[in-house]
Amino acid sequence: RPAVHPKEEAPSQSVQKELLKKTSLKNNFKENIHSNGSRQQLPQTIIIGVRKGGTRALLEMLSLHPNIAAAESEVHFFDWEDHYGHGLQWYINQMPFSYPRQITVEKTPAYFTSPKVPERVYNMNESIRLLLILRDPSERVLSDYTQVFYNHVQKHKLYPSIEQVLIKDGELNVDYKAINRSLYYIHMENWLKYFPLGHIHIVDGDKLIKDPFPEIEKVERFLRLSPQINASNFYFNKTKGFYCLRDSGRERCLHESKGRAHPQIDSRLLDKLHEYFHEPNRKFFELVGRTFDWH
Ligand SMILES: Nc1ncnc2c1ncn2[C@@H]1O[C@H](COP(=O)(O)OS(=O)(=O)O)[C@@H](OP(=O)(O)O)[C@H]1O
């Protein structure tokens, strides 16, 4: 059980508010039913992050399973106040229609690093099984930077160079948001206050890139799905430089925004970044009782 179990604490004002919301919401919503027997239901699992960890790849790969029904776009229910304020009925309305044998899943990478989200997910379903995909924290920072850089390019806006965002007064700029998002142990501690470790399956995002099938098999087992996804569902696409998917003879790769080249950075700066994450990574490994092949 979590170290600090919300039920055992004197409920803080915020917990109380959340619980009230839960009660009123739980009594009030309906699962929309289609005439063909499918319905929209609350997700039984959520991909909670991390941003740039490979969440889209994980969702698409998992969707190869016939018993998975995935929400197409990021729902941002638990992290955006206006969405959360609409209540669970709104959340259900965002879900795909699914059959009773299917598990509904949504992915919103920002959940992992949003402080209010674990408690809110807990209030919806305390026994939910969560998926978290992580990748080398330094690589994640570069990927995060690249994403924001391209967002600016698309809007014909300028954006500072990687050096400009990573260095402040000659030192590593630890106030840079993307660095904070890579401090996995801080965010994980937040989740472990509400969920036991056994209910959060961590997908190795670096391994998912290099060899996706074994990682997906583990997810199937975690979600207690029958093993239906095969090695033949994946093939390496040389042009893309990544694995792509094969489903009933149809082949497709992820969108071009997935798998972009990262900026070249000075090797001393990269060393600094690796060094900076060394201790936080160690804390994370201790927290989850497992190590990862990170710098
Ligand atoms: N098969 C396959 N094809 C393409 N891309 C793949 C794949 N598997 C994992 N990845 C990695 O996914 C990274 C993007 O992560 P997310 O989807 O979580 O990004 S986001 O937070 O939703 O924007 C993306 O990051 P970048 O390489 O920085 O673009 C990829 O490295």
Short mmCIF file of C-alpha atoms and ligand atoms in Angstrom, two decimals:
data_model
loop_
_atom_site.label_atom_id
_atom_site.label_comp_id
_atom_site.label_asym_id
_atom_site.label_seq_id
_atom_site.Cartn_x
_atom_site.Cartn_y
_atom_site.Cartn_z
CA ARG A 1 0.00 0.00 0.00
CA PRO A 2 1.14 3.59 -0.48
CA ALA A 3 3.25 5.02 2.34
CA VAL A 4 0.82 7.85 2.98
CA HIS A 5 -2.62 6.53 2.31
CA PRO A 6 -5.07 9.36 1.69
CA LYS A 7 -7.81 7.50 3.54
CA GLU A 8 -5.76 7.32 6.72
CA GLU A 9 -4.96 11.02 6.85
CA ALA A 10 -7.21 13.65 8.32
CA PRO A 11 -8.50 14.84 4.96
CA SER A 12 -6.97 18.10 3.93
CA GLN A 13 -9.31 20.70 2.51
CA SER A 14 -8.28 19.82 -0.97
CA VAL A 15 -8.81 16.06 -0.40
CA GLN A 16 -12.22 16.80 1.06
CA LYS A 17 -13.15 18.88 -1.94
CA GLU A 18 -11.96 16.15 -4.28
CA LEU A 19 -13.92 13.48 -2.41
CA LEU A 20 -17.09 15.53 -2.51
CA LYS A 21 -16.61 16.01 -6.22
CA LYS A 22 -16.08 12.26 -6.59
CA THR A 23 -19.29 11.39 -4.75
CA SER A 24 -21.45 13.79 -6.65
CA LEU A 25 -19.85 12.87 -9.96
CA LYS A 26 -20.02 9.11 -9.41
CA ASN A 27 -23.76 9.26 -8.81
CA ASN A 28 -24.43 11.42 -11.79
CA PHE A 29 -22.85 10.06 -14.92
CA LYS A 30 -24.02 7.60 -17.51
CA GLU A 31 -22.01 5.50 -19.94
CA ASN A 32 -23.32 6.44 -23.35
CA ILE A 33 -24.54 3.28 -25.09
CA HIS A 34 -24.65 2.77 -28.87
CA SER A 35 -27.28 0.58 -30.54
CA ASN A 36 -24.55 -1.91 -31.55
CA GLY A 37 -23.79 -2.60 -27.89
CA SER A 38 -20.63 -0.51 -27.67
CA ARG A 39 -20.39 2.23 -25.09
CA GLN A 40 -18.16 5.01 -23.86
CA GLN A 41 -16.60 4.11 -20.54
CA LEU A 42 -14.07 5.51 -18.14
CA PRO A 43 -10.54 4.34 -18.95
CA GLN A 44 -9.37 1.23 -17.09
CA THR A 45 -5.79 2.29 -17.74
CA ILE A 46 -4.10 5.61 -18.49
CA ILE A 47 -0.74 6.38 -20.05
CA ILE A 48 0.29 9.12 -17.64
CA GLY A 49 3.54 10.19 -19.32
CA VAL A 50 6.21 11.22 -19.47
CA ARG A 51 6.12 13.97 -22.08
CA LYS A 52 8.41 12.93 -25.00
CA GLY A 53 8.84 9.48 -23.45
CA GLY A 54 7.24 7.67 -26.39
CA THR A 55 3.62 7.90 -25.22
CA ARG A 56 2.17 8.06 -28.74
CA ALA A 57 4.23 5.07 -29.88
CA LEU A 58 3.09 3.12 -26.82
CA LEU A 59 -0.57 3.97 -27.42
CA GLU A 60 -0.42 3.09 -31.13
CA MET A 61 1.42 -0.16 -30.46
CA LEU A 62 -0.96 -1.19 -27.71
CA SER A 63 -3.89 -0.38 -30.01
CA LEU A 64 -2.80 -3.29 -32.22
CA HIS A 65 -4.53 -5.43 -29.61
CA PRO A 66 -8.21 -6.07 -30.48
CA ASN A 67 -9.21 -5.63 -26.84
CA ILE A 68 -7.86 -2.11 -26.59
CA ALA A 69 -9.95 0.96 -27.35
CA ALA A 70 -7.86 4.12 -27.30
CA ALA A 71 -8.88 7.77 -27.16
CA GLU A 72 -7.29 9.39 -30.21
CA SER A 73 -6.25 12.75 -28.83
CA GLU A 74 -4.83 13.80 -25.50
CA VAL A 75 -7.73 14.41 -23.15
CA HIS A 76 -6.05 16.61 -20.46
CA PHE A 77 -8.90 15.91 -18.05
CA PHE A 78 -7.01 15.72 -14.77
CA ASP A 79 -4.48 18.49 -15.44
CA TRP A 80 -6.56 21.25 -17.04
CA GLU A 81 -8.82 22.98 -14.54
CA ASP A 82 -11.53 23.85 -17.05
CA HIS A 83 -11.71 20.22 -18.26
CA TYR A 84 -11.65 18.81 -14.73
CA GLY A 85 -14.39 21.23 -13.75
CA HIS A 86 -16.68 19.65 -16.36
CA GLY A 87 -16.69 16.43 -14.31
CA LEU A 88 -16.51 12.72 -15.13
CA GLN A 89 -19.45 12.82 -17.53
CA TRP A 90 -17.40 15.10 -19.76
CA TYR A 91 -14.44 12.74 -19.41
CA ILE A 92 -16.52 9.72 -20.47
CA ASN A 93 -17.81 11.69 -23.44
CA GLN A 94 -14.21 12.01 -24.71
CA MET A 95 -13.71 8.24 -24.73
CA PRO A 96 -14.02 5.96 -27.77
CA PHE A 97 -16.96 3.57 -28.06
CA SER A 98 -15.83 0.14 -26.89
CA TYR A 99 -17.23 -3.35 -26.35
CA PRO A 100 -17.42 -4.94 -22.90
CA ARG A 101 -14.37 -7.16 -23.60
CA GLN A 102 -12.26 -4.07 -24.37
CA ILE A 103 -10.08 -1.94 -22.13
CA THR A 104 -10.38 1.80 -22.68
CA VAL A 105 -7.13 3.77 -22.56
CA GLU A 106 -6.23 7.42 -22.91
CA LYS A 107 -2.81 9.09 -22.91
CA THR A 108 -1.97 12.53 -21.62
CA PRO A 109 1.80 12.86 -21.09
CA ALA A 110 1.44 15.92 -18.85
CA TYR A 111 -0.29 13.91 -16.10
CA PHE A 112 2.97 12.46 -14.76
CA THR A 113 4.44 15.84 -13.83
CA SER A 114 1.22 17.63 -12.73
CA PRO A 115 1.07 17.72 -8.91
CA LYS A 116 -2.73 17.53 -8.59
CA VAL A 117 -3.24 14.63 -10.96
CA PRO A 118 -2.41 11.55 -8.82
CA GLU A 119 -5.02 12.42 -6.20
CA ARG A 120 -7.61 13.14 -8.86
CA VAL A 121 -7.00 9.84 -10.65
CA TYR A 122 -7.18 8.07 -7.29
CA ASN A 123 -10.53 9.69 -6.57
CA MET A 124 -11.86 8.38 -9.87
CA ASN A 125 -10.56 4.84 -9.45
CA GLU A 126 -8.19 3.83 -6.69
CA SER A 127 -7.39 0.43 -8.25
CA ILE A 128 -6.67 1.69 -11.77
CA ARG A 129 -3.55 0.29 -13.48
CA LEU A 130 -1.28 2.98 -14.87
CA LEU A 131 1.29 3.01 -17.64
CA LEU A 132 4.35 5.23 -17.50
CA ILE A 133 6.93 5.35 -20.27
CA LEU A 134 10.29 6.89 -19.39
CA ARG A 135 13.40 7.53 -21.34
CA ASP A 136 16.94 8.72 -20.59
CA PRO A 137 16.30 12.04 -18.77
CA SER A 138 18.95 13.98 -20.74
CA GLU A 139 17.63 12.69 -24.05
CA ARG A 140 14.13 13.62 -22.89
CA VAL A 141 15.28 17.20 -22.24
CA LEU A 142 16.64 17.44 -25.80
CA SER A 143 13.44 15.97 -27.19
CA ASP A 144 11.37 18.42 -25.12
CA TYR A 145 13.46 21.33 -26.39
CA THR A 146 13.10 20.10 -30.00
CA GLN A 147 9.31 19.92 -29.63
CA VAL A 148 9.05 23.51 -28.34
CA PHE A 149 11.54 24.71 -30.97
CA TYR A 150 9.39 23.28 -33.78
CA ASN A 151 6.20 24.67 -32.24
CA HIS A 152 7.82 28.10 -32.57
CA VAL A 153 9.06 27.45 -36.10
CA GLN A 154 5.52 26.49 -37.13
CA LYS A 155 4.27 29.83 -35.87
CA HIS A 156 7.16 31.62 -37.62
CA LYS A 157 8.56 32.61 -34.23
CA LEU A 158 12.14 32.65 -33.06
CA TYR A 159 13.30 30.38 -30.25
CA PRO A 160 16.61 30.48 -28.33
CA SER A 161 19.28 27.88 -29.07
CA ILE A 162 19.68 24.83 -26.85
CA GLU A 163 22.75 26.40 -25.23
CA GLN A 164 20.77 29.53 -24.43
CA VAL A 165 18.08 27.61 -22.57
CA LEU A 166 20.43 25.14 -20.88
CA ILE A 167 23.02 27.60 -19.56
CA LYS A 168 22.48 30.47 -17.14
CA ASP A 169 25.38 32.46 -15.71
CA GLY A 170 27.81 29.85 -16.96
CA GLU A 171 26.05 27.04 -15.09
CA LEU A 172 23.40 24.49 -16.01
CA ASN A 173 20.05 26.28 -15.88
CA VAL A 174 18.21 23.99 -13.48
CA ASP A 175 15.17 26.29 -13.60
CA TYR A 176 14.55 25.18 -17.17
CA LYS A 177 11.17 23.43 -17.12
CA ALA A 178 12.33 20.57 -19.30
CA ILE A 179 15.00 19.71 -16.74
CA ASN A 180 12.43 19.58 -13.95
CA ARG A 181 10.23 17.27 -15.98
CA SER A 182 13.14 14.83 -16.17
CA LEU A 183 13.52 14.67 -12.37
CA TYR A 184 11.48 11.49 -12.37
CA TYR A 185 11.83 10.63 -8.68
CA ILE A 186 10.08 13.85 -7.60
CA HIS A 187 7.05 13.14 -9.75
CA MET A 188 7.06 9.44 -8.97
CA GLU A 189 6.98 10.12 -5.22
CA ASN A 190 3.79 12.03 -5.83
CA TRP A 191 2.16 9.06 -7.56
CA LEU A 192 3.35 6.58 -4.97
CA LYS A 193 1.45 8.48 -2.26
CA TYR A 194 -1.72 7.22 -3.93
CA PHE A 195 -0.87 4.09 -5.91
CA PRO A 196 1.17 1.02 -5.03
CA LEU A 197 4.21 0.47 -7.23
CA GLY A 198 2.65 -2.73 -8.55
CA HIS A 199 -0.12 -0.72 -10.17
CA ILE A 200 2.24 1.50 -12.16
CA HIS A 201 3.98 -0.31 -14.99
CA ILE A 202 7.06 1.46 -16.28
CA VAL A 203 7.82 0.99 -19.95
CA ASP A 204 11.46 1.49 -20.92
CA GLY A 205 11.13 4.12 -23.66
CA ASP A 206 14.69 3.62 -24.93
CA LYS A 207 14.03 -0.10 -25.36
CA LEU A 208 10.68 0.61 -27.00
CA ILE A 209 12.57 2.57 -29.67
CA LYS A 210 15.22 -0.10 -30.27
CA ASP A 211 13.07 -3.21 -29.99
CA PRO A 212 9.39 -2.53 -29.27
CA PHE A 213 7.92 -6.03 -29.17
CA PRO A 214 9.32 -7.27 -25.81
CA GLU A 215 8.21 -4.03 -24.12
CA ILE A 216 4.70 -4.37 -25.56
CA GLU A 217 4.49 -8.03 -24.45
CA LYS A 218 5.16 -6.85 -20.88
CA VAL A 219 2.36 -4.30 -21.15
CA GLU A 220 -0.03 -7.01 -22.39
CA ARG A 221 0.83 -9.08 -19.33
CA PHE A 222 0.47 -6.13 -16.95
CA LEU A 223 -2.98 -5.34 -18.32
CA ARG A 224 -3.86 -9.05 -18.26
CA LEU A 225 -4.59 -9.01 -21.97
CA SER A 226 -4.33 -12.22 -23.96
CA PRO A 227 -1.04 -12.24 -25.92
CA GLN A 228 -2.23 -11.15 -29.36
CA ILE A 229 0.39 -8.68 -30.55
CA ASN A 230 3.23 -10.34 -32.48
CA ALA A 231 6.79 -9.54 -33.51
CA SER A 232 5.49 -9.42 -37.10
CA ASN A 233 3.38 -6.36 -36.16
CA PHE A 234 6.62 -4.35 -36.13
CA TYR A 235 9.15 -3.70 -38.85
CA PHE A 236 12.12 -1.36 -38.95
CA ASN A 237 11.73 1.44 -41.47
CA LYS A 238 15.18 2.61 -42.60
CA THR A 239 13.93 5.91 -44.00
CA LYS A 240 12.14 6.80 -40.78
CA GLY A 241 14.93 5.34 -38.64
CA PHE A 242 12.29 3.86 -36.29
CA TYR A 243 10.04 0.86 -36.00
CA CYS A 244 6.71 1.20 -37.77
CA LEU A 245 3.52 -0.85 -37.41
CA ARG A 246 1.98 -3.56 -39.56
CA ASP A 247 -1.65 -4.31 -38.91
CA SER A 248 -3.65 -6.74 -41.13
CA GLY A 249 -1.21 -6.08 -43.98
CA ARG A 250 -1.41 -2.28 -43.60
CA GLU A 251 1.85 -0.56 -42.77
CA ARG A 252 2.18 2.78 -41.05
CA CYS A 253 4.76 4.87 -39.23
CA LEU A 254 4.18 7.48 -36.57
CA HIS A 255 3.67 11.11 -37.60
CA GLU A 256 6.75 12.99 -38.85
CA SER A 257 6.83 14.96 -35.58
CA LYS A 258 7.82 11.72 -33.83
CA GLY A 259 11.45 10.82 -34.18
CA ARG A 260 12.94 14.20 -35.05
CA ALA A 261 16.67 14.88 -34.99
CA HIS A 262 17.80 16.57 -31.77
CA PRO A 263 20.16 19.54 -31.74
CA GLN A 264 23.89 18.89 -31.63
CA ILE A 265 25.17 20.03 -28.29
CA ASP A 266 28.63 20.64 -26.95
CA SER A 267 29.98 17.45 -25.37
CA ARG A 268 30.94 19.27 -22.14
CA LEU A 269 27.41 20.59 -21.79
CA LEU A 270 26.03 17.11 -22.42
CA ASP A 271 28.39 15.73 -19.75
CA LYS A 272 27.07 18.36 -17.34
CA LEU A 273 23.53 17.30 -18.07
CA HIS A 274 24.38 13.63 -17.54
CA GLU A 275 26.17 14.46 -14.32
CA TYR A 276 23.26 16.55 -13.07
CA PHE A 277 20.81 13.68 -13.49
CA HIS A 278 23.07 11.10 -11.88
CA GLU A 279 21.81 11.51 -8.31
CA PRO A 280 18.12 12.04 -9.18
CA ASN A 281 18.28 8.91 -11.34
CA ARG A 282 19.77 6.92 -8.47
CA LYS A 283 16.93 8.10 -6.24
CA PHE A 284 14.45 7.06 -8.88
CA PHE A 285 15.97 3.58 -9.21
CA GLU A 286 15.78 3.16 -5.46
CA LEU A 287 12.16 4.28 -5.43
CA VAL A 288 11.05 1.80 -8.07
CA GLY A 289 13.47 -1.03 -7.21
CA ARG A 290 14.75 -1.21 -10.74
CA THR A 291 17.53 0.35 -12.81
CA PHE A 292 17.53 1.76 -16.32
CA ASP A 293 20.32 2.11 -18.81
CA TRP A 294 20.53 5.92 -18.59
CA HIS A 295 23.65 8.08 -18.76
N1 LIG B 1 8.33 3.80 -33.33
C1 LIG B 1 8.54 5.10 -33.08
N2 LIG B 1 8.44 6.03 -34.06
C2 LIG B 1 8.66 7.33 -33.80
N3 LIG B 1 8.98 7.81 -32.58
C3 LIG B 1 9.10 6.93 -31.57
C4 LIG B 1 8.88 5.55 -31.78
N4 LIG B 1 9.06 4.91 -30.59
C5 LIG B 1 9.38 5.84 -29.70
N5 LIG B 1 9.41 7.06 -30.28
C6 LIG B 1 9.78 8.28 -29.58
O1 LIG B 1 8.62 8.96 -29.14
C7 LIG B 1 9.04 10.30 -28.87
C8 LIG B 1 7.86 11.21 -28.72
O2 LIG B 1 7.28 10.93 -27.47
P1 LIG B 1 5.78 11.25 -27.13
O3 LIG B 1 4.87 10.65 -28.15
O4 LIG B 1 5.56 10.85 -25.73
O5 LIG B 1 5.75 12.83 -27.28
S1 LIG B 1 4.62 13.82 -26.73
O6 LIG B 1 4.93 14.11 -25.34
O7 LIG B 1 3.32 13.19 -26.92
O8 LIG B 1 4.78 15.04 -27.57
C9 LIG B 1 9.95 10.63 -30.03
O9 LIG B 1 10.85 11.62 -29.57
P2 LIG B 1 11.82 12.42 -30.59
O10 LIG B 1 12.81 11.39 -31.06
O11 LIG B 1 12.45 13.47 -29.80
O12 LIG B 1 10.97 12.97 -31.69
C10 LIG B 1 10.57 9.29 -30.39
O13 LIG B 1 11.92 9.18 -30.03
#
